[in-house]
Short mmCIF file of C-alpha atoms in Angstrom, two decimals:
data_model
loop_
_atom_site.label_atom_id
_atom_site.label_comp_id
_atom_site.label_asym_id
_atom_site.label_seq_id
_atom_site.Cartn_x
_atom_site.Cartn_y
_atom_site.Cartn_z
CA MET X 1 30.35 21.74 11.82
CA TYR X 2 27.89 24.10 13.42
CA LYS X 3 27.55 27.85 12.81
CA ILE X 4 26.88 30.28 15.67
CA LEU X 5 25.89 33.93 15.34
CA ILE X 6 26.79 36.18 18.30
CA VAL X 7 24.75 39.39 18.58
CA ASP X 8 25.66 42.13 21.10
CA ASP X 9 26.16 45.88 20.85
CA GLU X 10 29.32 45.61 22.97
CA GLN X 11 32.33 44.35 21.01
CA VAL X 12 34.08 43.15 24.13
CA GLU X 13 31.06 40.97 24.97
CA ARG X 14 31.02 39.51 21.46
CA GLU X 15 34.74 38.79 21.45
CA GLY X 16 34.61 37.28 24.91
CA LEU X 17 31.78 34.92 24.03
CA GLN X 18 33.49 33.86 20.81
CA ALA X 19 36.78 33.19 22.62
CA ILE X 20 35.06 30.98 25.18
CA LEU X 21 33.04 29.09 22.55
CA SER X 22 36.01 28.68 20.17
CA LYS X 23 37.93 26.98 22.95
CA GLY X 24 35.01 24.74 23.90
CA PHE X 25 33.92 24.00 20.30
CA PRO X 26 37.00 24.41 18.06
CA SER X 27 35.28 23.01 14.96
CA PHE X 28 32.43 25.56 15.04
CA SER X 29 32.18 28.57 12.75
CA PHE X 30 31.28 32.00 14.16
CA MET X 31 29.92 35.33 12.95
CA GLN X 32 29.19 38.53 14.88
CA ALA X 33 26.57 41.27 14.59
CA LYS X 34 26.44 44.45 16.68
CA ASN X 35 22.70 45.20 16.45
CA GLY X 36 19.30 43.68 15.66
CA ALA X 37 19.16 44.85 12.04
CA MET X 38 22.57 43.38 11.26
CA ALA X 39 21.56 40.17 13.07
CA ILE X 40 18.56 39.73 10.75
CA GLU X 41 20.78 40.14 7.68
CA ALA X 42 23.49 37.85 9.07
CA ALA X 43 20.94 35.15 9.97
CA ARG X 44 19.73 35.19 6.37
CA ASP X 45 23.20 35.05 4.80
CA PHE X 46 25.14 32.98 7.36
CA ALA X 47 22.25 30.57 8.16
CA PRO X 48 23.44 29.67 11.67
CA GLU X 49 22.07 26.76 13.68
CA LEU X 50 22.30 28.83 16.88
CA ILE X 51 22.15 32.54 17.79
CA LEU X 52 23.32 34.12 21.04
CA MET X 53 21.19 37.27 21.16
CA ASP X 54 21.62 40.19 23.54
CA ILE X 55 18.26 41.56 24.65
CA LYS X 56 18.96 45.22 25.30
CA MET X 57 20.52 46.94 22.27
CA PRO X 58 20.11 50.41 20.75
CA GLY X 59 17.35 50.64 18.16
CA MET X 60 15.86 47.19 17.60
CA SER X 61 15.75 45.03 20.72
CA GLY X 62 16.97 41.46 20.79
CA LEU X 63 13.44 40.12 21.26
CA GLU X 64 12.19 42.04 18.21
CA ALA X 65 15.13 40.76 16.14
CA VAL X 66 14.41 37.18 17.23
CA GLU X 67 10.76 37.55 16.28
CA ARG X 68 11.66 38.71 12.77
CA ILE X 69 14.37 36.04 12.33
CA LYS X 70 12.08 33.27 13.55
CA ALA X 71 9.35 34.36 11.12
CA GLY X 72 11.57 33.42 8.18
CA GLN X 73 13.89 30.83 9.77
CA PRO X 74 11.91 29.07 12.50
CA ARG X 75 14.41 26.21 12.90
CA ILE X 76 17.20 28.44 14.24
CA LYS X 77 17.82 27.97 17.97
CA VAL X 78 18.22 31.08 20.10
CA VAL X 79 19.88 31.64 23.48
CA MET X 80 19.11 35.07 24.91
CA VAL X 81 21.90 36.96 26.69
CA THR X 82 20.75 39.47 29.29
CA ALA X 83 22.02 41.49 32.21
CA TYR X 84 18.74 41.09 34.08
CA ASP X 85 16.34 38.29 34.92
CA SER X 86 12.64 39.08 34.85
CA PHE X 87 9.33 37.25 34.43
CA ASP X 88 8.27 39.58 31.63
CA PHE X 89 11.40 38.77 29.64
CA ALA X 90 10.92 35.01 30.16
CA ARG X 91 7.30 35.19 29.05
CA GLN X 92 8.15 37.02 25.82
CA ALA X 93 11.08 34.71 25.10
CA LEU X 94 8.95 31.60 25.53
CA LYS X 95 6.40 32.95 23.05
CA LEU X 96 9.22 33.25 20.50
CA GLY X 97 10.40 29.69 21.07
CA VAL X 98 13.46 30.64 23.13
CA LYS X 99 14.08 27.93 25.73
CA ASP X 100 17.32 29.05 27.34
CA TYR X 101 19.23 32.22 28.29
CA LEU X 102 22.52 33.35 29.80
CA LEU X 103 22.88 36.04 32.45
CA LYS X 104 25.70 38.58 32.19
CA PRO X 105 28.23 37.83 33.43
CA SER X 106 28.36 34.01 33.19
CA LYS X 107 31.15 31.60 33.92
CA ALA X 108 32.82 29.99 30.92
CA SER X 109 31.68 26.56 32.15
CA GLU X 110 28.06 27.74 32.27
CA ILE X 111 28.26 29.15 28.75
CA ILE X 112 29.81 25.92 27.41
CA ALA X 113 27.21 23.78 29.20
CA THR X 114 24.32 25.88 27.87
CA ILE X 115 25.55 25.77 24.27
CA ALA X 116 26.30 22.05 24.54
CA GLY X 117 22.70 21.46 25.64
CA GLU X 118 21.40 23.38 22.63
CA ILE X 119 23.66 21.40 20.28
CA ARG X 120 22.42 18.12 21.75
CA GLU X 121 18.86 19.24 21.11
CA ILE X 122 19.71 20.19 17.51
CA GLU X 123 21.37 16.81 16.96
CA SER X 124 18.41 15.01 18.50
CA GLU X 125 16.00 16.85 16.23
CA ARG X 126 18.16 16.12 13.18
CA SER X 127 18.34 12.46 14.11
CA ALA X 128 14.56 12.29 14.55
CA GLU X 129 14.01 14.04 11.22
CA GLU X 130 16.41 11.69 9.45
CA GLU X 131 14.66 8.69 10.98
CA GLN X 132 11.31 10.08 9.91
CA ARG X 133 12.64 10.73 6.41
CA LYS X 134 13.92 7.16 6.16
CA GLN X 135 10.59 5.79 7.36
CA LYS X 136 8.68 7.90 4.85
CA ASP X 137 11.03 6.77 2.08
CA THR X 138 10.60 3.14 3.14
CA ILE X 139 6.81 3.51 3.26
CA ARG X 140 6.84 5.17 -0.16
CA LYS X 141 8.75 2.22 -1.59
CA MET X 142 6.44 -0.24 0.17
CA LEU X 143 3.16 1.30 -1.01
CA PRO X 144 2.95 -0.47 -4.40
CA VAL X 145 3.60 -3.79 -2.65
CA VAL X 146 1.04 -3.08 0.06
CA GLU X 147 -1.46 -1.82 -2.49
CA ALA X 148 -1.41 -4.98 -4.60
CA ASP X 149 -1.79 -7.17 -1.51
CA VAL X 150 -4.71 -5.13 -0.17
CA VAL X 151 -6.54 -5.41 -3.50
CA THR X 152 -5.89 -9.15 -3.57
CA GLN X 153 -7.27 -9.60 -0.07
CA LEU X 154 -10.35 -7.47 -0.75
CA LEU X 155 -11.24 -9.01 -4.11
CA PHE X 156 -10.33 -12.62 -3.43
CA ASP X 157 -11.21 -13.00 0.24
CA HIS X 158 -7.69 -13.76 1.42
CA VAL X 159 -8.14 -11.54 4.47
CA HIS X 160 -5.63 -11.55 7.33
CA GLU X 161 -7.11 -9.96 10.44
CA VAL X 162 -3.82 -8.59 11.77
CA HIS X 163 -2.69 -6.90 8.58
CA LEU X 164 -5.54 -5.70 6.39
CA ASP X 165 -6.77 -2.77 8.50
CA ASP X 166 -3.22 -1.54 9.09
CA MET X 167 -2.31 -1.83 5.42
CA MET X 168 -5.43 0.09 4.41
CA ARG X 169 -4.59 2.86 6.90
CA LEU X 170 -1.07 2.92 5.49
CA LEU X 171 -2.41 3.41 1.96
CA GLY X 172 -5.18 5.81 2.91
CA ARG X 173 -4.92 7.47 -0.49
CA GLY X 174 -8.24 8.57 -1.94
CA MET X 175 -10.35 6.36 0.30
CA THR X 176 -14.07 7.16 0.45
CA HIS X 177 -17.07 5.22 1.73
CA GLU X 178 -18.01 3.92 -1.75
CA ALA X 179 -15.98 2.19 -4.46
CA PHE X 180 -16.24 0.16 -7.67
CA VAL X 181 -13.99 -2.08 -9.75
CA LEU X 182 -12.54 -1.60 -13.21
CA LEU X 183 -11.15 -4.79 -14.72
CA VAL X 184 -8.60 -4.08 -17.45
CA THR X 185 -8.03 -6.97 -19.90
CA LEU X 186 -4.96 -6.68 -22.13
CA GLY X 187 -4.66 -8.09 -25.61
CA GLY X 188 -1.73 -10.48 -26.02
CA GLY X 189 1.67 -9.61 -27.41
CA GLY X 190 1.98 -6.06 -26.12
CA SER X 191 4.29 -4.42 -23.62
CA GLU X 192 2.24 -5.65 -20.68
CA GLU X 193 4.70 -4.74 -17.90
CA ALA X 194 5.15 -1.22 -19.22
CA PHE X 195 1.40 -0.75 -19.45
CA TYR X 196 0.91 -2.12 -15.94
CA ALA X 197 3.49 0.36 -14.64
CA ALA X 198 1.67 3.16 -16.46
CA VAL X 199 -1.65 2.11 -14.88
CA LYS X 200 -0.14 2.12 -11.38
CA ASP X 201 1.36 5.56 -12.02
CA LYS X 202 -2.01 6.84 -13.19
CA MET X 203 -3.74 5.56 -10.05
CA ARG X 204 -1.02 7.07 -7.86
CA ILE X 205 -0.97 10.48 -9.55
CA THR X 206 -4.75 10.86 -9.68
CA GLU X 207 -5.15 9.36 -6.16
CA SER X 208 -8.29 7.71 -7.51
CA GLY X 209 -7.80 4.24 -6.05
CA TRP X 210 -5.60 1.15 -5.88
CA ALA X 211 -4.16 -1.18 -8.52
CA GLY X 212 -4.10 -4.93 -7.91
CA ALA X 213 -1.50 -7.37 -9.18
CA MET X 214 -1.57 -8.14 -12.90
CA SER X 215 -2.40 -11.74 -13.64
CA GLY X 216 -3.44 -13.49 -16.82
CA ARG X 217 -3.48 -10.14 -18.66
CA HIS X 218 -6.01 -8.87 -16.09
CA ILE X 219 -5.45 -5.77 -13.96
CA PRO X 220 -8.13 -5.19 -11.29
CA LEU X 221 -8.52 -1.60 -10.07
CA ILE X 222 -10.47 -0.47 -7.02
CA VAL X 223 -11.68 3.07 -7.72
CA PHE X 224 -13.09 5.24 -4.95
CA ARG X 225 -16.14 7.35 -5.65
CA ALA X 226 -15.40 11.04 -6.09
CA ALA X 227 -17.62 13.78 -4.70
CA GLY X 228 -19.56 16.04 -7.03
CA ILE X 229 -19.66 13.68 -10.01
CA SER X 230 -21.91 10.79 -10.96
CA PHE X 231 -20.65 7.21 -10.90
CA ARG X 232 -21.06 6.86 -14.66
CA ALA X 233 -19.24 10.10 -15.43
CA GLN X 234 -16.37 9.25 -13.09
CA ALA X 235 -16.03 5.70 -14.42
CA SER X 236 -16.18 6.91 -18.04
CA GLN X 237 -13.45 9.47 -17.42
CA MET X 238 -11.24 6.85 -15.81
CA VAL X 239 -11.90 4.41 -18.66
CA GLN X 240 -10.89 6.99 -21.27
CA GLN X 241 -7.70 7.82 -19.39
CA LEU X 242 -6.76 4.14 -19.28
CA LEU X 243 -7.65 3.53 -22.92
CA HIS X 244 -5.25 6.29 -23.93
CA LEU X 245 -2.27 4.93 -22.06
CA PRO X 246 0.71 3.89 -24.26
CA PHE X 247 -0.14 0.16 -24.55
CA ARG X 248 -2.65 0.81 -27.33
CA HIS X 249 0.08 2.25 -29.56
CA SER X 250 1.66 -1.19 -29.90
CA GLY X 251 -1.22 -2.37 -32.06
CA ASN X 252 -2.92 -4.33 -29.28
CA GLU X 253 -6.23 -3.52 -27.68
CA ILE X 254 -7.41 -3.40 -24.12
CA PHE X 255 -10.92 -3.85 -22.80
CA ILE X 256 -12.34 -2.57 -19.52
CA GLY X 257 -15.27 -4.05 -17.61
CA VAL X 258 -16.96 -1.78 -15.08
CA GLY X 259 -18.68 -3.13 -11.96
CA ASN X 260 -21.31 -1.28 -9.93
CA PRO X 261 -20.34 0.87 -6.92
CA TYR X 262 -20.80 -0.49 -3.40
CA GLU X 263 -20.78 1.42 -0.13
CA LEU X 264 -18.63 -0.98 1.87
CA LEU X 265 -15.28 -2.44 0.83
CA ASP X 266 -16.53 -5.73 2.25
CA ASN X 267 -18.79 -5.89 -0.83
CA ILE X 268 -16.19 -4.85 -3.40
CA ARG X 269 -15.82 -8.48 -4.51
CA LEU X 270 -19.32 -8.23 -6.00
CA SER X 271 -18.20 -5.29 -8.12
CA TYR X 272 -15.20 -7.30 -9.29
CA GLN X 273 -17.40 -10.21 -10.36
CA GLU X 274 -19.67 -7.78 -12.21
CA ALA X 275 -16.68 -6.27 -13.98
CA LEU X 276 -15.56 -9.75 -15.00
CA ILE X 277 -19.00 -10.66 -16.36
CA SER X 278 -19.27 -7.36 -18.24
CA SER X 279 -15.99 -8.23 -20.01
CA SER X 280 -17.49 -11.32 -21.67
CA ASP X 281 -17.35 -9.69 -25.11
CA THR X 282 -14.02 -7.91 -25.49
CA MET X 283 -14.61 -7.13 -29.18
CA LEU X 284 -17.07 -4.30 -28.60
CA PRO X 285 -16.04 -1.17 -30.53
CA SER X 286 -16.39 1.01 -27.42
CA ARG X 287 -13.64 -1.06 -25.72
CA HIS X 288 -15.52 -1.02 -22.42
CA ARG X 289 -18.84 -2.02 -20.93
CA PHE X 290 -20.72 -1.27 -17.73
CA TYR X 291 -22.27 -4.21 -15.93
CA CYS X 292 -25.45 -2.16 -15.54
CA ASP X 293 -25.64 -1.93 -19.36
CA LEU X 294 -25.84 -5.69 -19.92
CA PRO X 295 -29.05 -6.31 -21.86
CA VAL X 296 -32.07 -7.27 -19.80
CA ILE X 297 -34.47 -8.81 -22.30
CA ASP X 298 -36.66 -10.56 -19.82
CA GLU X 299 -36.63 -12.20 -16.42
CA LEU X 300 -34.48 -15.02 -17.77
CA ASN X 301 -31.44 -12.77 -17.96
CA GLU X 302 -31.99 -11.91 -14.33
CA ALA X 303 -32.21 -15.64 -13.66
CA LEU X 304 -28.71 -15.96 -15.11
CA ARG X 305 -27.28 -13.34 -12.82
CA SER X 306 -29.04 -14.62 -9.71
CA THR X 307 -27.96 -18.20 -10.48
CA LEU X 308 -24.34 -17.13 -10.91
CA ALA X 309 -24.45 -15.11 -7.71
CA GLU X 310 -26.27 -17.65 -5.57
CA ASN X 311 -24.00 -20.48 -6.58
CA ARG X 312 -20.85 -18.38 -6.36
CA LEU X 313 -19.70 -19.57 -9.78
CA ILE X 314 -16.46 -17.58 -9.75
CA ASP X 315 -15.50 -18.64 -6.24
CA ASN X 316 -16.25 -22.28 -7.00
CA ILE X 317 -13.94 -22.18 -10.01
CA ARG X 318 -11.13 -20.71 -7.92
CA LEU X 319 -11.69 -23.32 -5.23
CA ASP X 320 -11.68 -26.16 -7.77
CA ARG X 321 -15.29 -27.11 -7.01
CA TRP X 322 -16.17 -28.16 -10.53
CA ASP X 323 -19.17 -30.27 -9.53
CA GLN X 324 -20.80 -27.14 -8.15
CA VAL X 325 -19.80 -25.17 -11.24
CA LYS X 326 -21.46 -27.77 -13.43
CA SER X 327 -24.55 -27.79 -11.21
CA SER X 328 -24.86 -23.99 -11.55
CA VAL X 329 -24.61 -24.01 -15.33
CA MET X 330 -27.01 -26.96 -15.73
CA GLU X 331 -29.47 -25.23 -13.44
CA LEU X 332 -29.26 -22.19 -15.69
CA ILE X 333 -30.11 -24.32 -18.72
CA SER X 334 -33.07 -25.81 -16.85
CA VAL X 335 -34.41 -22.33 -16.04
CA TYR X 336 -34.39 -21.36 -19.72
CA GLU X 337 -35.94 -24.65 -20.78
CA SER X 338 -38.71 -24.51 -18.18
CA LYS X 339 -39.62 -20.97 -19.24
CA GLY X 340 -39.89 -21.97 -22.89
CA ALA X 341 -37.13 -19.55 -23.90
CA PRO X 342 -35.55 -19.69 -27.36
CA LEU X 343 -32.69 -22.19 -27.49
CA VAL X 344 -30.34 -19.66 -29.10
CA GLN X 345 -30.83 -17.30 -26.17
CA ALA X 346 -30.02 -20.06 -23.69
CA GLN X 347 -26.91 -21.00 -25.66
CA GLN X 348 -25.73 -17.38 -25.60
CA ARG X 349 -26.16 -17.07 -21.85
CA VAL X 350 -24.43 -20.39 -21.18
CA SER X 351 -21.56 -19.29 -23.43
CA GLU X 352 -21.14 -16.22 -21.23
CA ALA X 353 -20.94 -18.40 -18.12
CA LEU X 354 -18.32 -20.64 -19.78
CA TRP X 355 -16.36 -17.57 -20.85
CA VAL X 356 -16.34 -16.35 -17.25
CA ALA X 357 -14.97 -19.74 -16.19
CA SER X 358 -12.14 -19.58 -18.74
CA ARG X 359 -11.31 -16.01 -17.71
CA VAL X 360 -11.10 -16.96 -14.04
CA LEU X 361 -8.68 -19.75 -14.94
CA LEU X 362 -6.61 -17.33 -17.01
CA GLU X 363 -6.54 -14.97 -14.03
CA MET X 364 -5.11 -17.90 -12.03
CA GLY X 365 -2.35 -18.35 -14.61
CA ILE X 366 -4.00 -21.30 -16.38
CA GLU X 367 -4.19 -20.86 -20.16
CA THR X 368 -7.20 -22.60 -21.71
CA GLU X 369 -8.73 -22.96 -25.13
CA LYS X 370 -11.62 -20.61 -25.74
CA PRO X 371 -14.81 -22.52 -24.76
CA VAL X 372 -16.69 -22.46 -28.08
CA PHE X 373 -19.57 -24.74 -29.03
CA SER X 374 -18.63 -27.08 -31.87
CA MET X 375 -22.03 -26.62 -33.51
CA GLN X 376 -25.26 -24.70 -33.36
CA VAL X 377 -27.24 -26.89 -30.99
CA GLN X 378 -30.72 -28.00 -32.03
CA GLU X 379 -32.24 -28.91 -28.65
CA PHE X 380 -31.68 -28.45 -24.95
CA ARG X 381 -30.37 -31.99 -24.56
CA GLN X 382 -27.66 -31.21 -27.06
CA LEU X 383 -26.89 -27.95 -25.23
CA ARG X 384 -26.37 -29.88 -22.00
CA ALA X 385 -24.06 -32.39 -23.70
CA GLU X 386 -21.98 -29.67 -25.36
CA CYS X 387 -21.81 -27.69 -22.13
CA ASP X 388 -20.76 -30.77 -20.17
CA CYS X 389 -17.97 -31.43 -22.67
CA LEU X 390 -16.62 -27.86 -22.51
CA LEU X 391 -16.75 -27.80 -18.71
CA GLU X 392 -14.87 -31.09 -18.58
CA LYS X 393 -12.12 -29.64 -20.79
CA LEU X 394 -11.78 -26.66 -18.48
CA ARG X 395 -11.74 -28.94 -15.45
CA ASN X 396 -9.07 -31.22 -16.93
CA THR X 397 -6.88 -28.29 -17.90
CA ALA X 398 -7.08 -26.91 -14.37
CA ALA X 399 -6.37 -30.33 -12.83
CA SER X 400 -3.38 -30.94 -15.12
CA HIS X 401 -1.91 -27.59 -14.21
CA ARG X 402 -2.54 -28.21 -10.53
CA ASN X 403 -1.02 -31.69 -10.44
CA ARG X 404 2.02 -30.62 -12.43
CA MET X 405 2.90 -27.53 -10.42
CA GLU X 406 1.79 -27.60 -6.81
CA PRO X 407 4.12 -29.92 -4.83
CA ASP X 408 7.37 -28.41 -6.09
CA VAL X 409 6.03 -24.87 -6.22
CA ILE X 410 4.81 -24.85 -2.62
CA HIS X 411 8.23 -26.04 -1.43
CA GLU X 412 9.96 -23.40 -3.55
CA ILE X 413 7.68 -20.65 -2.23
CA LYS X 414 8.25 -21.69 1.39
CA GLN X 415 12.02 -21.66 0.94
CA TYR X 416 11.88 -18.29 -0.79
CA ILE X 417 9.81 -16.75 2.02
CA ILE X 418 12.08 -18.22 4.72
CA ALA X 419 15.20 -16.89 2.99
CA HIS X 420 13.77 -13.43 2.26
CA SER X 421 11.33 -12.88 5.13
CA GLN X 422 13.19 -9.73 6.22
CA GLU X 423 12.45 -8.12 2.83
CA ASP X 424 9.23 -6.55 1.53
CA ILE X 425 7.78 -9.77 0.13
CA SER X 426 4.50 -9.56 -1.78
CA LEU X 427 2.35 -11.89 -3.83
CA GLU X 428 3.75 -10.22 -6.93
CA SER X 429 7.37 -10.83 -5.95
CA ILE X 430 6.61 -14.48 -5.14
CA ALA X 431 4.72 -14.86 -8.41
CA GLY X 432 7.76 -13.52 -10.27
CA GLN X 433 9.93 -16.21 -8.67
CA VAL X 434 7.74 -19.15 -9.70
CA ASN X 435 6.11 -17.67 -12.81
CA LEU X 436 2.54 -18.17 -11.61
CA SER X 437 -0.48 -15.98 -10.94
CA PRO X 438 -0.46 -14.17 -7.56
CA TYR X 439 -4.08 -15.20 -6.98
CA TYR X 440 -3.40 -18.82 -7.84
CA ILE X 441 -0.41 -18.85 -5.49
CA SER X 442 -2.46 -17.38 -2.67
CA ARG X 443 -5.22 -19.96 -3.02
CA MET X 444 -2.82 -22.86 -3.48
CA PHE X 445 -0.73 -21.83 -0.47
CA LYS X 446 -3.79 -21.66 1.78
CA GLU X 447 -5.12 -25.03 0.60
CA GLN X 448 -1.79 -26.86 0.93
CA LEU X 449 -0.55 -25.40 4.21
CA GLY X 450 -3.75 -24.20 5.89
CA VAL X 451 -2.46 -20.62 6.27
CA ASN X 452 -2.21 -17.58 4.01
CA TYR X 453 1.21 -16.72 2.63
CA ILE X 454 1.22 -13.57 4.78
CA ASP X 455 0.56 -15.68 7.90
CA PHE X 456 3.54 -17.86 7.02
CA LEU X 457 5.68 -14.80 6.35
CA THR X 458 4.66 -13.34 9.73
CA GLU X 459 5.52 -16.60 11.51
CA CYS X 460 8.99 -16.60 9.90
CA ARG X 461 9.62 -13.01 10.99
CA ILE X 462 8.41 -13.57 14.54
CA GLU X 463 10.57 -16.70 14.95
CA LYS X 464 13.62 -14.78 13.74
CA ALA X 465 12.74 -11.96 16.14
CA LYS X 466 12.56 -14.39 19.07
CA LYS X 467 16.08 -15.62 18.33
CA ARG X 468 17.45 -12.08 18.07
CA MET X 469 15.85 -11.15 21.40
CA LEU X 470 18.30 -13.50 23.13
CA ASN X 471 21.05 -11.02 22.26
CA PRO X 472 20.71 -8.26 24.91
CA LYS X 473 22.91 -5.91 22.88
CA LEU X 474 20.23 -5.50 20.21
CA SER X 475 17.51 -2.91 20.79
CA MET X 476 13.91 -3.77 20.04
CA LYS X 477 13.93 -1.25 17.21
CA GLU X 478 16.98 -2.93 15.64
CA ILE X 479 15.28 -6.32 15.91
CA ALA X 480 12.10 -5.00 14.27
CA TYR X 481 14.11 -3.63 11.33
CA ASP X 482 16.26 -6.76 11.07
CA VAL X 483 13.28 -9.09 10.64
CA GLY X 484 11.44 -6.92 8.09
CA TYR X 485 9.24 -4.46 10.01
CA ASN X 486 9.81 -0.80 9.16
CA ASP X 487 7.55 0.36 11.98
CA PRO X 488 8.56 -0.86 15.48
CA ASN X 489 5.06 -0.11 16.81
CA TYR X 490 3.49 -2.30 14.14
CA PHE X 491 6.02 -5.03 14.91
CA SER X 492 5.02 -4.86 18.58
CA LYS X 493 1.34 -5.13 17.68
CA VAL X 494 1.86 -8.15 15.40
CA PHE X 495 4.15 -9.86 17.95
CA LYS X 496 1.59 -9.51 20.73
CA LYS X 497 -1.16 -10.76 18.41
CA MET X 498 0.89 -13.82 17.50
CA CYS X 499 2.49 -14.60 20.88
CA GLY X 500 0.02 -13.22 23.42
CA VAL X 501 2.65 -11.01 25.10
CA SER X 502 4.54 -7.87 24.14
CA PRO X 503 8.06 -8.21 22.69
CA THR X 504 9.50 -6.60 25.84
CA ASP X 505 7.75 -9.05 28.18
CA TYR X 506 8.74 -12.00 26.00
CA ARG X 507 12.36 -10.90 25.95
CA ARG X 508 12.45 -10.35 29.72
CA ALA X 509 11.10 -13.85 30.30
CA ALA X 510 13.39 -15.44 27.69
CA LEU X 511 16.54 -13.82 29.05
CA GLY X 512 15.52 -14.71 32.58
CA LYS X 513 15.14 -18.37 31.66
CA LYS X 514 18.45 -18.32 29.81
CA ILE X 515 20.22 -16.94 32.84
#
């Protein structure tokens, strides 16, 4: 039901207009006002969708009344009613947002047609606003899913050229030209899911960055640099906020490694690796450590870092390249031995490298025994033998897990994606189905099928869209929503990227062939 306010100083004019409109729109509600001042009060109390306003009235003119009403209630539509037609009137009315007017006297059919046009415009605007509200609500619900996938792609190099830029624009929140990584490691036995939810809420409320998927009691956070504060001060503030979240009250501890800031998100993986290395000793009383604070005793410590970086130790572990992992660690031992460094120092640095390896496996959902030397080694030869033994244990654990899980899991994941492709599927939701790490799933999926999970998901959606396009009764917008795209424009972009033609051109050709 719509409400219409009729304003005219002549009662006969008001009654006549209401009689005509009541007959044409019997479900509408009406109110009358005999001057501009009363119209302002009635507009406030009655809250009409539409006002029919006489221009020439004693005291306050209709144009002045409209100006004051529009100042407080800009959404109200106004149709001016006038006994004369002039350019000056039209110019003033346009400035006030009035798009239509009626000349006195007007035929009943003209009045009905004019009001019907205004109602159609109101309904169109309401429909557009409702659609926009639904889209915003959908995007709001999608953001945590998108956020975790963006972090995964940035930190673990699972980049999909069609999606990443669009997902980052969708998130937008807090983005600056420089960022760093905080890696939160949770102690076992606590309320991990509740803490993870609290972390995501903290990142959302503070608009400080993005939270990645939790895996192996690790939560990676990409934090954007804030203006007017140093990196160390910003990181320290964020660390303290995280350390005081409710998880600590359960008697468990968390530890946070802090990587260095980098100007481009393309380099954020380096900050993640630094945060991981800085978490090698989670028993520090401060409960956090900056990578830049790792002790630099001499050039040999730098040799450790350069060796790990050059040989991509972390990436090689994820990619199951254990021969290269072993080569990196043995090369590290050789550097210490050739420099005549103390054996105990070499053993400490190698222990850190082995710890990193075990942490990467844990991140992938593979639980391992802590890689601890069985004895205090007495010579470098012994160090190599002990290191070789520990690496082999890690390798065997990873292989056992891989052989046991992959064939069945890949099939299960494929079937899950096919069945639910129209939903907002993420690495986290898939991981919840098969009880594995999101990062492990992503790597395993790519290795087994040759495509990322998001590529496979996109292929499923596009194939379903092609089938729906054969039904001419479905609009392209309906098809986009049906197959899982909340933004028809984005659907069109992805479709053209995948198929080489726009959805409209594809449909035209497909229906033509069918006929």
